[in-house]
PDB file of C-alpha atoms in Angstrom:
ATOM      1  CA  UNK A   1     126.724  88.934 105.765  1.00 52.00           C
ATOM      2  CA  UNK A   2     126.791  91.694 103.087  1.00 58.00           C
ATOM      3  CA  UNK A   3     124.277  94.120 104.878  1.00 70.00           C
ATOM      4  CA  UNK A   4     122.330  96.388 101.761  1.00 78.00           C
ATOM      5  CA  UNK A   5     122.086 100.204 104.134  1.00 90.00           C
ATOM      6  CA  UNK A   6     122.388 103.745 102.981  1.00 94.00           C
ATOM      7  CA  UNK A   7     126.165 104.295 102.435  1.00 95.00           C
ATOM      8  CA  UNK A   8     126.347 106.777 105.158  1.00 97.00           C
ATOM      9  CA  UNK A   9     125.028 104.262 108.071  1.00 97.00           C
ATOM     10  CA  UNK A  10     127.330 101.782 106.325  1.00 94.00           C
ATOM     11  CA  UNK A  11     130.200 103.482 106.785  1.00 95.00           C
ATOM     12  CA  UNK A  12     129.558 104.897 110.323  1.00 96.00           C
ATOM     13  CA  UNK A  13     128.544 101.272 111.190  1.00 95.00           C
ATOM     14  CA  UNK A  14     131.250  99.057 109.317  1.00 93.00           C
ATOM     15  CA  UNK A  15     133.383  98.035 112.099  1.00 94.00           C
ATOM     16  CA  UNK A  16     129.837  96.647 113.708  1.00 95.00           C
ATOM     17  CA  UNK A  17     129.288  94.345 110.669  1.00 93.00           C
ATOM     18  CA  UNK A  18     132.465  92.835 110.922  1.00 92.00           C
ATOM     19  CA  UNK A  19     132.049  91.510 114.428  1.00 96.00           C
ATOM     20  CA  UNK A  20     131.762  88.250 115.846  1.00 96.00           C
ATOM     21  CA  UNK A  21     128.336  88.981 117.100  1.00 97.00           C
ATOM     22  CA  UNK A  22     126.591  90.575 114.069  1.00 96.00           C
ATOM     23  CA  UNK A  23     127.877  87.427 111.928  1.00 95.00           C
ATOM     24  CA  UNK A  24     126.439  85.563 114.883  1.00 96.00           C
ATOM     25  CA  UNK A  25     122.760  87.187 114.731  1.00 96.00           C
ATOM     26  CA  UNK A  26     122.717  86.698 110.935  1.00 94.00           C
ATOM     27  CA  UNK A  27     123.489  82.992 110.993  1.00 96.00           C
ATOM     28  CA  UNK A  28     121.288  82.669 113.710  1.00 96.00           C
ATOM     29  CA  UNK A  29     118.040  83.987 111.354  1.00 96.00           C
ATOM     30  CA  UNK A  30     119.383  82.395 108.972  1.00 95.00           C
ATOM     31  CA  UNK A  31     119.289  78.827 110.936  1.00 96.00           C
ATOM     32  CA  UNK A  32     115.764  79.623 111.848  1.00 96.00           C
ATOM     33  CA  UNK A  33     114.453  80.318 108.318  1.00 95.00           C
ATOM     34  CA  UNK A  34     115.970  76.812 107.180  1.00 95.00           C
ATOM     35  CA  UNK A  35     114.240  75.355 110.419  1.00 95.00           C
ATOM     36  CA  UNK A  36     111.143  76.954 108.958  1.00 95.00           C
ATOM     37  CA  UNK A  37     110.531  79.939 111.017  1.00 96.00           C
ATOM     38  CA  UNK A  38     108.911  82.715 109.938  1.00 96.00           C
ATOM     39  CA  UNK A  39     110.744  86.282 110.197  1.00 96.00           C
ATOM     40  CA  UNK A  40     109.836  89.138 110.577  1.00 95.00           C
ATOM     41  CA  UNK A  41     110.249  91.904 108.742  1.00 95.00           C
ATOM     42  CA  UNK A  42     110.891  90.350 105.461  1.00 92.00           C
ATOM     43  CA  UNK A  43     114.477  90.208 105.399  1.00 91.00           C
ATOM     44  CA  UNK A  44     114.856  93.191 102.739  1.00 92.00           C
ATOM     45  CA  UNK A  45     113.007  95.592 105.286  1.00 94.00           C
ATOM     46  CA  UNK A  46     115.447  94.996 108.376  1.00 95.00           C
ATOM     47  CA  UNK A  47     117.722  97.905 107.862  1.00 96.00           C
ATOM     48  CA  UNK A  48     114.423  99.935 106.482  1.00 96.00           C
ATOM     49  CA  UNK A  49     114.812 102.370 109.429  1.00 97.00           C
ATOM     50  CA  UNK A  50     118.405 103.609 108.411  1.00 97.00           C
ATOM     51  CA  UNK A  51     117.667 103.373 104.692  1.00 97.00           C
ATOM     52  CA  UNK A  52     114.731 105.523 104.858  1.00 97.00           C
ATOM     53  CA  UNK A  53     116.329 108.325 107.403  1.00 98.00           C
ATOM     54  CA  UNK A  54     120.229 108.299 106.013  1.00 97.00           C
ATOM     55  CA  UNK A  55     123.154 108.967 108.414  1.00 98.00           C
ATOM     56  CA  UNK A  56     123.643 112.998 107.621  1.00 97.00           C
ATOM     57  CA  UNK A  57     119.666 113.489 108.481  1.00 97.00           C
ATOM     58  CA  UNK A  58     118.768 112.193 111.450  1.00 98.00           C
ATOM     59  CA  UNK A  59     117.449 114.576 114.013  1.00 98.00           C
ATOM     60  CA  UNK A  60     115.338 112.795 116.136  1.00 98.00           C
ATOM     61  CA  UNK A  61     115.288 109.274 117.554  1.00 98.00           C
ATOM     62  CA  UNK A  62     112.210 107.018 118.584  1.00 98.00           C
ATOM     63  CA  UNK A  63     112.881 103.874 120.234  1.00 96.00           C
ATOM     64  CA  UNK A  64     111.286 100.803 120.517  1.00 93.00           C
ATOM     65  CA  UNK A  65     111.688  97.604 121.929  1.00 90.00           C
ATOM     66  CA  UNK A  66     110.676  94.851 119.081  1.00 91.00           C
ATOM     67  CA  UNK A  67     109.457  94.594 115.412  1.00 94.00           C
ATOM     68  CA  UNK A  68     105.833  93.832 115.258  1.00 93.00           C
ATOM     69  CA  UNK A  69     105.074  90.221 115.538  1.00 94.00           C
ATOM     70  CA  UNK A  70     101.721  89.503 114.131  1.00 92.00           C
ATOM     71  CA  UNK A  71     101.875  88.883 110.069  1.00 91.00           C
ATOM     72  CA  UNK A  72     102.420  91.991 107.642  1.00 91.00           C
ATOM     73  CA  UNK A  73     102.825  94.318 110.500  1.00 95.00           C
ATOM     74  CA  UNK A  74     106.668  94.815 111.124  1.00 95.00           C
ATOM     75  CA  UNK A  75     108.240  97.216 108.452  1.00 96.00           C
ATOM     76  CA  UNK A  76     111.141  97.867 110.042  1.00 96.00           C
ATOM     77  CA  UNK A  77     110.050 101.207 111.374  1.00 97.00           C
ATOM     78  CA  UNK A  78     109.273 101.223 115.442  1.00 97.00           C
ATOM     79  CA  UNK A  79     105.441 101.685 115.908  1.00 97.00           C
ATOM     80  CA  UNK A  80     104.730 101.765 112.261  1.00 98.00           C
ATOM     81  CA  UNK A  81     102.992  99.483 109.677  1.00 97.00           C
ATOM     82  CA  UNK A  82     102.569  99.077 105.940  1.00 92.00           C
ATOM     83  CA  UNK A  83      99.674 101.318 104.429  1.00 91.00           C
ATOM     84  CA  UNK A  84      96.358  99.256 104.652  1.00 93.00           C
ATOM     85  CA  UNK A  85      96.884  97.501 107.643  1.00 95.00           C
ATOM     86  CA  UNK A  86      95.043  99.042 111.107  1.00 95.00           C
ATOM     87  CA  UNK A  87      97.190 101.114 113.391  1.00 95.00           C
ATOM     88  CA  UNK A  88      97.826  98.892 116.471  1.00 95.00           C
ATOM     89  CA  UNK A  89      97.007 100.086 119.786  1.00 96.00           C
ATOM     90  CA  UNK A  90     100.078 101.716 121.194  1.00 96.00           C
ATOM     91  CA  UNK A  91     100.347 104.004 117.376  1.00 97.00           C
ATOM     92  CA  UNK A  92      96.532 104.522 118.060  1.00 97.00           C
ATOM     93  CA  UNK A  93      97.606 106.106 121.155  1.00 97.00           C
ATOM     94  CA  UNK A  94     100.584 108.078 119.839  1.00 97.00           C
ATOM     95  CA  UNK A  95      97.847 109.589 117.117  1.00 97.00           C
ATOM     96  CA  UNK A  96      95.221 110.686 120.247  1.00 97.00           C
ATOM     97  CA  UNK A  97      98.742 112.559 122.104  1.00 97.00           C
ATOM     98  CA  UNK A  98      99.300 113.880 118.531  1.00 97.00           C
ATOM     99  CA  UNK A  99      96.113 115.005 118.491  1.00 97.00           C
ATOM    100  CA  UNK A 100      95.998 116.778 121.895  1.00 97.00           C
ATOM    101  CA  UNK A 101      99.451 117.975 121.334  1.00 97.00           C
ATOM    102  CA  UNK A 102      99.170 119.818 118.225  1.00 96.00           C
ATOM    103  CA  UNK A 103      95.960 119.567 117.287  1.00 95.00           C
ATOM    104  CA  UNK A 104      96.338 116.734 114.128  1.00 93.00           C
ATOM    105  CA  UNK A 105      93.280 114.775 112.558  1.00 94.00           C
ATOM    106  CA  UNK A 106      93.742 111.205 113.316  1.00 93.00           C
ATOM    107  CA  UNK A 107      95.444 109.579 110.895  1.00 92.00           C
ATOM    108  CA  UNK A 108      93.872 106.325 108.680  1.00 90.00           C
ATOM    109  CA  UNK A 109      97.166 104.862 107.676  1.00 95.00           C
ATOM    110  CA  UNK A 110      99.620 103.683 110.444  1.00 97.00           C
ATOM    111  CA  UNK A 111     102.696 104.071 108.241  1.00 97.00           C
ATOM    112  CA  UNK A 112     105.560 106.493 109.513  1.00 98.00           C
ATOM    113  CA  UNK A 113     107.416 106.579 106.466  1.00 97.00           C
ATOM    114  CA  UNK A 114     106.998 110.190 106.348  1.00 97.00           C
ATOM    115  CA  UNK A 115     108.753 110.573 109.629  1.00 98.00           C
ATOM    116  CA  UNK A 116     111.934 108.620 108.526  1.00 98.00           C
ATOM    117  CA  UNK A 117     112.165 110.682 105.323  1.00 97.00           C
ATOM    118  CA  UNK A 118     111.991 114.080 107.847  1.00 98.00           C
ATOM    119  CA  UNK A 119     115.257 112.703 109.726  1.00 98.00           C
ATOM    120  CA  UNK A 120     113.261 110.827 112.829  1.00 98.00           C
ATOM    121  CA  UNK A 121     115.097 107.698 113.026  1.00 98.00           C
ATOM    122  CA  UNK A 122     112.099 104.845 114.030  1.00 98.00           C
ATOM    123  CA  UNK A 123     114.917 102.279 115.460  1.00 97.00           C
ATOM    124  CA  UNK A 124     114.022  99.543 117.345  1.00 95.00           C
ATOM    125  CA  UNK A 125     115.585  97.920 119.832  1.00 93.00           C
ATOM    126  CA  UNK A 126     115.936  94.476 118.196  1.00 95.00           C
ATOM    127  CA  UNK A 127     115.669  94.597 114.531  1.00 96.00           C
ATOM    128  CA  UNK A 128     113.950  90.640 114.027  1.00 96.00           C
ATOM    129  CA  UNK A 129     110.994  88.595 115.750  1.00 96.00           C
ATOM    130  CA  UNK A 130     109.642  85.139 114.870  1.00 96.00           C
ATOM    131  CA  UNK A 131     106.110  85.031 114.007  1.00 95.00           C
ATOM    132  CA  UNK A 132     104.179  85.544 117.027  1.00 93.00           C
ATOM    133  CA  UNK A 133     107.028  85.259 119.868  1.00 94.00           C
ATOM    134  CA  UNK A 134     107.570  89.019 121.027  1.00 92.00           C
ATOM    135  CA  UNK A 135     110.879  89.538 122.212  1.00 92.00           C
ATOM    136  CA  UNK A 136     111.893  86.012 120.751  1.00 95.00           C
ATOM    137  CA  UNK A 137     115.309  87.784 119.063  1.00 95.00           C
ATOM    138  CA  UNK A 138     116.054  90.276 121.947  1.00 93.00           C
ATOM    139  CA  UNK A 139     119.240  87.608 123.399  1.00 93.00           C
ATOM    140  CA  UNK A 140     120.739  86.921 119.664  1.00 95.00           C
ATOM    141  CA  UNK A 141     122.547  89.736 119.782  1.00 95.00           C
ATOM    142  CA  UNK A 142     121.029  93.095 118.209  1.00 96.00           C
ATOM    143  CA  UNK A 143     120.851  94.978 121.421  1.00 94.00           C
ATOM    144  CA  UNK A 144     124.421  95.479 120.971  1.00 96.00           C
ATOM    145  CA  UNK A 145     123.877  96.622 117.646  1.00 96.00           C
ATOM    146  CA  UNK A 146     121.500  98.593 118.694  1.00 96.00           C
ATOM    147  CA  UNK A 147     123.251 100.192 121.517  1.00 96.00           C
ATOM    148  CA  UNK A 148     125.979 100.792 119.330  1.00 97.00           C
ATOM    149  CA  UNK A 149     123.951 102.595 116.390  1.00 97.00           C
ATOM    150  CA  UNK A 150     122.617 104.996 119.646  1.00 97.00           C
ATOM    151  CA  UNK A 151     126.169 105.663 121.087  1.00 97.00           C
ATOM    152  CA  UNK A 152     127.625 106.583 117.734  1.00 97.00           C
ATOM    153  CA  UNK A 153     125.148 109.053 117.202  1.00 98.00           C
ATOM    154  CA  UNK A 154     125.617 110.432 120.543  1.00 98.00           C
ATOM    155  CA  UNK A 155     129.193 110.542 119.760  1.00 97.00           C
ATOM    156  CA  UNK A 156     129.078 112.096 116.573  1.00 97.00           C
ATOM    157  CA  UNK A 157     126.373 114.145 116.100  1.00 97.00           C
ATOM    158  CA  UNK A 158     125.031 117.033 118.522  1.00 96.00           C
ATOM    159  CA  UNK A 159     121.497 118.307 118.929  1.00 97.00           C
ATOM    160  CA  UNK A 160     119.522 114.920 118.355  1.00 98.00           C
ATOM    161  CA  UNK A 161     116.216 114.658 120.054  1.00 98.00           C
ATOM    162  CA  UNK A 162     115.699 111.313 121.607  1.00 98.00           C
ATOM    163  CA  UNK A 163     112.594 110.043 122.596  1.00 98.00           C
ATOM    164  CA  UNK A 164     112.503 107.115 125.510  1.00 96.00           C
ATOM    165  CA  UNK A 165     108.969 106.046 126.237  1.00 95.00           C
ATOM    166  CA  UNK A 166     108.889 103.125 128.634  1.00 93.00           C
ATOM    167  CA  UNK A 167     111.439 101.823 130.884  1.00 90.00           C
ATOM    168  CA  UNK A 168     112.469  99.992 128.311  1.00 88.00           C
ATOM    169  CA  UNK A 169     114.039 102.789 126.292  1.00 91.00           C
ATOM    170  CA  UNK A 170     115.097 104.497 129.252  1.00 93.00           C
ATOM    171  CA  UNK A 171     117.822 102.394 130.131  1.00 93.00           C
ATOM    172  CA  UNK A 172     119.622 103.695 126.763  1.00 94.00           C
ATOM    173  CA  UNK A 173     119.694 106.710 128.410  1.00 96.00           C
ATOM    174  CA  UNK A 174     123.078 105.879 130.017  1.00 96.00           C
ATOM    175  CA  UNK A 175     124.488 105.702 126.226  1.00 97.00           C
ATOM    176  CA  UNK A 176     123.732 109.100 125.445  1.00 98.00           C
ATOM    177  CA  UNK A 177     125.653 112.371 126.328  1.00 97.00           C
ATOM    178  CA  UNK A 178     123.265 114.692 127.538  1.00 97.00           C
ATOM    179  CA  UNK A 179     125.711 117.752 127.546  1.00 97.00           C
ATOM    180  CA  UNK A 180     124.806 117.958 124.159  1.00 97.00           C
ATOM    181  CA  UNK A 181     121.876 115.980 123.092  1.00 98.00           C
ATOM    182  CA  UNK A 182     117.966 116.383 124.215  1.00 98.00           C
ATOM    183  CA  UNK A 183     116.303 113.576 126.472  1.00 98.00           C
ATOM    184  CA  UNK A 184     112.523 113.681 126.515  1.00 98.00           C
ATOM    185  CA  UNK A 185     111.148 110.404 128.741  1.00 97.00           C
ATOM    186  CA  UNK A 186     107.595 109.453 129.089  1.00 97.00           C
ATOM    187  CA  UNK A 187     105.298 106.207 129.899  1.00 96.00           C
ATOM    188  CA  UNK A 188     105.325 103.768 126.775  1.00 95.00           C
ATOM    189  CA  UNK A 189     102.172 104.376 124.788  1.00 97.00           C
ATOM    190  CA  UNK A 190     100.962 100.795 124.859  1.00 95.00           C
ATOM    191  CA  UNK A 191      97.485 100.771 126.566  1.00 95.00           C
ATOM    192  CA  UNK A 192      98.374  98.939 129.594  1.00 93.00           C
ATOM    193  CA  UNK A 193     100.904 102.180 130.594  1.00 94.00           C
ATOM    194  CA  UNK A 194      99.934 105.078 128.358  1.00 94.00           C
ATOM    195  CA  UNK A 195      97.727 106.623 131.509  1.00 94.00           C
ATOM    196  CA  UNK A 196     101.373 106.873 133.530  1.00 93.00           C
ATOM    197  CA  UNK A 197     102.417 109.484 132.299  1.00 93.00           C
ATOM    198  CA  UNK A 198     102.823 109.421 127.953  1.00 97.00           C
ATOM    199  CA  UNK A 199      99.224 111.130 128.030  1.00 96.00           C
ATOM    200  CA  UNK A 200     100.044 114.896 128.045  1.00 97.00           C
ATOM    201  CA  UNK A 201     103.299 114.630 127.261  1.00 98.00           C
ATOM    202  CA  UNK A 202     103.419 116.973 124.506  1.00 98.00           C
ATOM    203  CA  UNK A 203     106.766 115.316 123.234  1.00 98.00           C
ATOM    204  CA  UNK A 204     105.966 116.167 119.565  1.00 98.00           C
ATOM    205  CA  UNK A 205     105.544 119.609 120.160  1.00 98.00           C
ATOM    206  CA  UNK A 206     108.600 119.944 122.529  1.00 98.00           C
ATOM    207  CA  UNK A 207     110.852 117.886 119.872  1.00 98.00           C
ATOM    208  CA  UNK A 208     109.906 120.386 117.580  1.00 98.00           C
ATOM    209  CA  UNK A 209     110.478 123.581 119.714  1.00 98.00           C
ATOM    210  CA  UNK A 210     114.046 121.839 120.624  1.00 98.00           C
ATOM    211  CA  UNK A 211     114.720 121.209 116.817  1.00 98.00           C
ATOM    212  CA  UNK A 212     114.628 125.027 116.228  1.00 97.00           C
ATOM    213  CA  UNK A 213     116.025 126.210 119.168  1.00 96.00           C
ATOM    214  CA  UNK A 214     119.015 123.871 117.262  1.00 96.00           C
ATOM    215  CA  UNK A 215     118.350 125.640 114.224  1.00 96.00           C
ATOM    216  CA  UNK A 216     117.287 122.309 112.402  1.00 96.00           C
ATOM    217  CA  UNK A 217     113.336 122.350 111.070  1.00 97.00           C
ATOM    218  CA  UNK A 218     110.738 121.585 112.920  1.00 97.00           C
ATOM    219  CA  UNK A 219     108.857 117.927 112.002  1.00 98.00           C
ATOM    220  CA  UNK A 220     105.840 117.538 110.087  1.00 97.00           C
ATOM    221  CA  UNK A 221     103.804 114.926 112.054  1.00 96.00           C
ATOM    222  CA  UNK A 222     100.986 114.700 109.847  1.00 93.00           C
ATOM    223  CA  UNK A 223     100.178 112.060 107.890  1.00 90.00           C
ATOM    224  CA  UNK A 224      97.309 112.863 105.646  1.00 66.00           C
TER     225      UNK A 224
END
């Protein structure tokens, strides 16, 4: 599988590529789309997350669990869709924390591209979903992809921001080195766990108070 990423991820990741496993995962979509599955995100938005916030920019990293299932949602972003389609629930929430956090105007569009380009990597946990079967690619094989994109970083870089929300996430914790990276853990946004504990949680304004006490800038989290 020749795998189109910014050069920087590909190098840092090339050993991954070469696996068993990954070849494993991409014949695996690949038998699906032949058996007339649908995939998503379209297949040249999979890597968009590490294309859009390259290897020697990451600061930050948002986790979550599974591309958006539903039709034209998943982007290849966590939480985000394309401009013109309606911010699902658990972004809806994000943008009310956002809001009480740091004061922003609710945004109309739900895409996070400008995130990504300000170095917050929106990786999720499994990179593929059929059409309307969440978590229906979460055994084929990207979680150790995943897990291996989040341990290199750990390893390599120092100062990253990571941002677990939901038990979920917070099992990655164990891949991380603490001793010199920042944690911040809260409830998962989603409306059936956002009132235990992600509302108040201020972890926009705390990533960005931890990015300068690091020296790196602070993010922009509006959106227009």
């Amino acid at each position: 599988m020749d795998v189109k990423i910014e050069p920087g991820w590909k190098e840092q990741l090339h050993n991954e590529f070469t696996q068993p496993y990954f070849l494993q995962i991409a014949a695996h979509i690949k038998m699906e789309k032949a058996g007339g599955k649908i995939i998503y995100p379209p297949g040249s938005q999979i890597f968009n997350a590490f294309d859009k916030t390259p290897w020697d920019k990451v600061k930050v990293v948002l986790l979550g669990q599974d591309p958006y299932h539903n039709p034209h949602q998943a982007m290849g972003l966590s939480f985000s869709v394309a401009d013109g389609i309606p911010p699902p629930p658990s972004l809806v929430n994000m943008y009310k924390e956002l809001q009480t956090d740091i004061g922003m105007p609710i945004p109309k569009t739900g895409n996070l591209t400008p995130w990504a380009m300000q170095g917050v990597l929106l990786l999720n946990a499994s990179l593929t979903v059929r059409t309307n079967e969440p978590g229906s690619h979460a055994l084929i094989g990207w979680q150790q992809f995943t897990n291996a994109v989040i341990q290199k970083i750990s390893d390599e870089k120092k100062g990253i921001v990571f941002l677990l929300w939901g038990k979920f996430a917070q099992v990655k914790q164990s891949l991380i080195d603490e001793g010199k990276h920042h944690v911040l853990k809260a409830a998962h946004p989603s409306p059936l766990s956002a009132h235990n504990g992600f509302w108040g949680c201020k972890h926009f304004s705390k990533t960005n108070a931890l990015l300068m006490k690091e020296g790196q800038e602070a993010i922009n989290w509006g959106l227009g």
